[in-house]
Short mmCIF file of C-alpha atoms and ligand atoms in Angstrom, two decimals:
data_model
loop_
_atom_site.label_atom_id
_atom_site.label_comp_id
_atom_site.label_asym_id
_atom_site.label_seq_id
_atom_site.Cartn_x
_atom_site.Cartn_y
_atom_site.Cartn_z
CA MET A 13 0.00 0.00 0.00
CA SER A 14 1.23 3.44 -0.88
CA ARG A 15 2.78 5.47 1.94
CA ILE A 16 1.87 8.82 0.42
CA SER A 17 -1.27 10.78 -0.30
CA GLU A 18 -1.27 14.31 -1.63
CA VAL A 19 -3.45 17.37 -2.05
CA SER A 20 -2.87 20.70 -3.75
CA VAL A 21 -3.47 23.91 -1.83
CA GLY A 22 -3.28 26.61 -4.47
CA SER A 23 0.15 26.26 -6.02
CA LEU A 24 1.54 24.32 -3.05
CA LYS A 25 1.67 20.54 -2.92
CA VAL A 26 1.10 18.86 0.44
CA VAL A 27 2.02 15.19 0.79
CA ALA A 28 1.16 13.06 3.82
CA LEU A 29 3.98 10.59 4.47
CA ARG A 30 2.84 7.53 6.41
CA ASP A 31 5.74 6.59 8.68
CA GLY A 32 3.80 3.63 10.07
CA GLU A 33 0.92 2.41 12.13
CA LEU A 34 0.43 1.07 15.61
CA PHE A 35 -2.16 0.25 18.27
CA LEU A 36 -2.15 2.13 21.56
CA PRO A 37 -2.71 -0.06 24.62
CA ALA A 38 -5.74 0.74 26.82
CA GLY A 39 -3.28 1.79 29.54
CA ALA A 40 -2.09 4.70 27.37
CA LEU A 41 -5.63 6.09 27.11
CA VAL A 42 -7.61 8.08 29.66
CA ASN A 43 -11.34 8.87 29.99
CA LEU A 44 -12.05 5.61 28.18
CA SER A 45 -15.42 3.95 28.71
CA GLU A 46 -15.29 0.61 30.48
CA GLU A 47 -16.75 -1.07 27.41
CA ASP A 48 -14.16 0.38 25.01
CA SER A 49 -11.38 -0.45 27.45
CA LYS A 50 -12.56 -4.07 27.56
CA THR A 51 -12.84 -4.26 23.75
CA ILE A 52 -9.34 -2.85 23.27
CA SER A 53 -7.81 -5.28 25.76
CA SER A 54 -9.68 -8.41 24.72
CA ASP A 55 -10.52 -8.22 21.01
CA GLU A 56 -7.39 -8.15 18.87
CA SER A 57 -9.27 -7.41 15.68
CA ASN A 58 -10.77 -4.14 16.92
CA ARG A 59 -9.38 -0.89 15.57
CA LEU A 60 -10.58 1.51 18.26
CA ALA A 61 -7.06 2.30 19.45
CA TYR A 62 -5.50 2.14 15.98
CA SER A 63 -3.16 4.99 15.11
CA ASN A 64 -0.95 6.10 12.24
CA VAL A 65 2.24 8.11 12.50
CA ASN A 66 2.39 10.75 9.77
CA ALA A 67 4.96 13.23 8.58
CA TYR A 68 4.26 15.80 5.85
CA LEU A 69 6.02 17.31 2.88
CA VAL A 70 5.08 20.77 1.61
CA GLN A 71 6.55 21.68 -1.76
CA ASN A 72 6.80 24.97 -3.61
CA ASN A 73 9.06 25.80 -6.55
CA ASP A 74 12.15 26.25 -4.39
CA GLN A 75 11.63 24.33 -1.18
CA ASN A 76 10.95 20.82 0.03
CA LEU A 77 9.72 21.38 3.57
CA LEU A 78 9.53 18.24 5.71
CA ILE A 79 7.20 18.53 8.69
CA ASP A 80 7.99 15.95 11.38
CA SER A 81 10.05 12.88 10.59
CA GLY A 82 8.51 9.72 12.05
CA CYS A 83 9.82 7.46 14.79
CA ARG A 84 12.75 5.67 13.11
CA ASP A 85 13.20 2.34 14.97
CA LEU A 86 11.90 3.47 18.35
CA PHE A 87 8.34 2.11 18.22
CA GLY A 88 8.73 -1.31 16.67
CA PRO A 89 8.71 -2.85 13.20
CA THR A 90 5.45 -1.29 11.91
CA CYS A 91 6.83 2.27 12.03
CA GLY A 92 9.89 4.13 10.82
CA PHE A 93 9.27 4.29 7.08
CA VAL A 94 9.44 8.01 6.40
CA GLN A 95 12.46 7.51 4.10
CA GLU A 96 10.49 5.03 1.99
CA ALA A 97 7.58 7.48 1.81
CA LEU A 98 9.91 10.29 0.73
CA LYS A 99 11.38 8.04 -1.94
CA GLU A 100 7.88 7.31 -3.19
CA ALA A 101 7.37 11.07 -3.40
CA GLY A 102 10.50 11.24 -5.57
CA LEU A 103 12.89 12.73 -3.01
CA ALA A 104 16.16 11.73 -1.34
CA PRO A 105 17.14 13.06 2.13
CA GLY A 106 19.51 15.57 0.52
CA ASP A 107 16.57 17.17 -1.32
CA ILE A 108 14.92 18.35 1.91
CA THR A 109 15.65 22.07 2.31
CA ASP A 110 13.74 22.76 5.52
CA ILE A 111 12.36 20.79 8.46
CA PHE A 112 9.68 21.97 10.86
CA LEU A 113 8.87 19.95 13.97
CA THR A 114 5.32 20.29 15.34
CA HIS A 115 6.65 19.28 18.76
CA LEU A 116 9.61 17.35 20.11
CA HIS A 117 8.02 13.98 20.91
CA PRO A 118 9.94 10.91 19.64
CA ASP A 119 7.37 9.85 17.01
CA HIS A 120 7.83 13.24 15.33
CA ILE A 121 11.58 13.79 15.63
CA ALA A 122 13.50 10.49 15.79
CA GLY A 123 13.66 10.24 12.00
CA THR A 124 15.73 13.43 11.78
CA ILE A 125 18.81 11.70 13.23
CA THR A 126 20.53 8.33 12.94
CA ALA A 127 20.85 6.01 15.93
CA ASP A 128 24.30 7.51 16.60
CA GLY A 129 22.91 11.06 16.60
CA SER A 130 23.97 12.47 13.23
CA ALA A 131 21.68 14.52 11.00
CA VAL A 132 19.80 12.52 8.32
CA PHE A 133 18.87 15.60 6.25
CA GLU A 134 22.27 17.12 5.56
CA ASN A 135 21.04 20.15 3.60
CA ALA A 136 18.04 21.09 5.73
CA THR A 137 17.55 24.02 8.08
CA LEU A 138 15.71 22.92 11.21
CA LYS A 139 12.88 25.15 12.43
CA VAL A 140 11.59 24.73 15.96
CA LEU A 141 9.20 26.89 17.97
CA ASP A 142 11.00 28.79 20.72
CA LYS A 143 8.56 27.59 23.41
CA GLU A 144 9.15 23.97 22.50
CA TYR A 145 12.90 24.45 22.23
CA ASN A 146 13.03 26.09 25.65
CA PHE A 147 10.88 23.45 27.33
CA TRP A 148 12.91 20.45 26.23
CA SER A 149 16.36 22.01 26.44
CA SER A 150 16.18 23.84 29.76
CA HIS A 151 14.42 21.49 32.17
CA ASP A 152 15.72 18.64 34.28
CA PHE A 153 13.66 15.60 33.48
CA ASN A 154 12.72 12.72 35.71
CA GLU A 155 13.69 9.18 34.58
CA ILE A 156 10.26 7.63 35.10
CA GLU A 157 7.84 10.21 33.73
CA VAL A 158 6.28 9.63 30.29
CA ASN A 159 7.59 12.99 29.16
CA GLY A 160 10.82 12.26 31.00
CA ALA A 161 14.56 11.96 30.58
CA ASP A 162 14.49 9.50 27.64
CA TRP A 163 12.35 11.76 25.50
CA ALA A 164 14.17 14.92 26.57
CA ASN A 165 17.54 13.37 25.72
CA LEU A 166 16.30 12.47 22.24
CA ALA A 167 14.99 16.03 21.76
CA LYS A 168 18.36 17.41 22.87
CA ALA A 169 20.20 15.05 20.50
CA VAL A 170 18.08 16.28 17.56
CA LEU A 171 18.61 19.94 18.46
CA ASN A 172 22.33 19.27 18.79
CA ALA A 173 22.59 17.49 15.41
CA TYR A 174 21.17 20.56 13.63
CA LYS A 175 22.57 23.27 15.91
CA ASP A 176 24.58 24.95 13.12
CA ARG A 177 21.53 25.36 10.89
CA MET A 178 18.65 25.84 13.26
CA GLU A 179 16.11 28.62 13.53
CA THR A 180 13.78 29.13 16.44
CA LEU A 181 10.41 30.54 15.42
CA THR A 182 7.72 32.39 17.31
CA PHE A 183 4.12 31.41 16.69
CA ASP A 184 3.37 34.35 14.41
CA SER A 185 6.24 33.81 11.96
CA ASP A 186 6.00 31.89 8.69
CA ILE A 187 7.65 28.48 8.32
CA ALA A 188 7.79 28.91 4.53
CA PRO A 189 5.77 31.05 2.10
CA GLY A 190 2.13 30.10 2.66
CA VAL A 191 2.95 27.78 5.57
CA SER A 192 2.48 28.90 9.17
CA SER A 193 2.37 27.30 12.61
CA VAL A 194 -0.83 26.99 14.63
CA SER A 195 -0.48 27.14 18.41
CA ILE A 196 -2.28 24.19 20.03
CA PRO A 197 -1.03 24.16 23.62
CA GLY A 198 -1.41 21.29 26.07
CA HIS A 199 0.04 18.20 24.42
CA THR A 200 3.40 19.90 24.90
CA PRO A 201 4.00 23.58 25.79
CA GLY A 202 4.99 24.56 22.25
CA HIS A 203 2.80 22.01 20.47
CA SER A 204 1.81 23.17 17.04
CA GLY A 205 -0.19 22.25 13.99
CA PHE A 206 0.31 24.05 10.73
CA ARG A 207 -1.72 25.82 8.07
CA VAL A 208 -1.14 26.01 4.37
CA ASP A 209 -2.82 28.94 2.63
CA ASP A 210 -2.57 29.94 -0.99
CA GLY A 211 -5.10 32.15 -2.71
CA ARG A 212 -8.53 31.01 -1.59
CA GLU A 213 -7.41 27.51 -0.63
CA SER A 214 -6.42 26.36 2.84
CA LEU A 215 -5.46 23.25 4.77
CA ILE A 216 -4.99 22.83 8.51
CA GLN A 217 -2.91 20.09 10.09
CA MET A 218 -4.26 19.78 13.64
CA GLY A 219 -1.05 18.51 15.24
CA ASP A 220 -1.49 15.82 17.88
CA ILE A 221 -4.98 16.67 19.10
CA LEU A 222 -5.98 13.17 17.93
CA HIS A 223 -3.93 10.02 18.55
CA VAL A 224 -6.70 7.47 18.16
CA PRO A 225 -9.20 9.12 15.78
CA ASN A 226 -11.67 6.21 15.91
CA LEU A 227 -12.24 6.95 19.61
CA GLN A 228 -11.53 10.67 19.93
CA LEU A 229 -13.72 11.88 17.07
CA ILE A 230 -16.71 10.18 18.70
CA ASP A 231 -15.73 11.30 22.20
CA PRO A 232 -13.20 14.16 22.30
CA ASN A 233 -12.83 13.63 26.07
CA VAL A 234 -10.75 10.52 25.38
CA ALA A 235 -7.08 11.44 25.77
CA THR A 236 -3.66 9.83 26.02
CA VAL A 237 -1.14 9.79 28.85
CA PHE A 238 1.27 11.71 26.58
CA ASP A 239 -0.31 15.14 27.21
CA ILE A 240 1.91 17.31 29.38
CA ASP A 241 -1.01 19.54 30.43
CA PRO A 242 -4.12 17.32 30.06
CA GLU A 243 -6.61 20.08 30.81
CA ALA A 244 -5.14 22.46 28.24
CA ALA A 245 -4.85 19.62 25.69
CA LEU A 246 -8.54 18.77 26.08
CA LYS A 247 -9.51 22.44 25.71
CA SER A 248 -7.32 22.68 22.59
CA ARG A 249 -8.85 19.54 21.08
CA ARG A 250 -12.39 20.83 21.62
CA GLU A 251 -11.58 24.29 20.22
CA VAL A 252 -9.71 23.08 17.14
CA LEU A 253 -12.28 20.40 16.22
CA ASP A 254 -15.05 22.97 16.65
CA MET A 255 -13.27 25.59 14.54
CA VAL A 256 -12.33 23.17 11.74
CA SER A 257 -15.88 21.82 11.46
CA THR A 258 -17.53 25.25 11.73
CA ASP A 259 -15.21 26.77 9.12
CA LYS A 260 -15.50 23.63 6.92
CA MET A 261 -11.72 23.50 6.56
CA LEU A 262 -9.79 20.80 4.75
CA CYS A 263 -7.88 19.09 7.55
CA THR A 264 -5.49 16.32 8.51
CA SER A 265 -3.48 15.51 11.63
CA GLY A 266 -0.30 13.91 12.87
CA HIS A 267 -1.98 10.59 13.66
CA MET A 268 -4.84 10.62 11.14
CA LEU A 269 -5.65 7.22 9.64
CA ASP A 270 -6.20 6.61 5.93
CA GLN A 271 -7.78 8.69 4.37
CA LYS A 272 -5.46 11.50 5.46
CA PHE A 273 -7.30 14.58 4.16
CA GLY A 274 -10.93 15.46 4.69
CA HIS A 275 -13.51 17.55 6.52
CA LEU A 276 -15.09 17.32 9.94
CA GLU A 277 -18.83 17.26 10.38
CA LYS A 278 -20.46 17.67 13.78
CA ASN A 279 -22.33 14.59 14.94
CA GLY A 280 -23.89 14.99 18.40
CA SER A 281 -21.08 15.57 20.87
CA GLY A 282 -18.52 14.20 18.40
CA TYR A 283 -17.52 14.44 14.74
CA ASN A 284 -17.55 12.47 11.52
CA PHE A 285 -14.46 12.63 9.32
CA ILE A 286 -15.52 12.91 5.68
CA ALA A 287 -12.68 12.13 3.28
ZN1 ZN B 598 2.59 12.15 18.06
#
């Protein structure tokens, strides 16, 4: 099955790169109904807690902007295929001119470096939001926390590998012409989605407000243990889903399943995703 799917937004091409897929265990989910929790734990064929890991490529005439980079070999054999997806899109690592990271969690950043910590994309400038940079590089992290020392050390290794060609961005600055970050706080302090706007056409990538779309679109209260500020993350999820459905925006997100691009339609207290 193809690892890429693309849409045009005006003159810009946006390609979703499927790094892989995985199932989240019930223990990684919160606010789960007892019934769903039972189904996830006992019925192996159910897809309630199914997730994809996606990176994105935004192309204009001059730039190949990679957004996020997949999880390399950190989350098992079903993930870590961003290089294959790029190849399918006709690009080699050296063709990437810019990288933007929506946040510094391992499933979004590990693919930017090799296991020994060197940069994979030798010609790319790395763009990171200042809030996210500051959070991961200036705190002391506990060994046992989810968002702990392991993840912080990986974030620091990525920042270090690109330190000679790195730019920190504020939320109101452009990532590339027609591409801008969208502040979605909660999942991490500098957690971001991105927008692509050209002429009258727009796309929003909603970051990590959804990890298990089959559950969270029906009940947006369902969350994961990966949110650093759970209350803010829930508020962000509700606001972004509401805005995207009200404004009838073309959308996608970091863990969207196939199909990758579509619209949200309100359905009771949840949403339908219409590809
Ligand atoms: Zn993620």
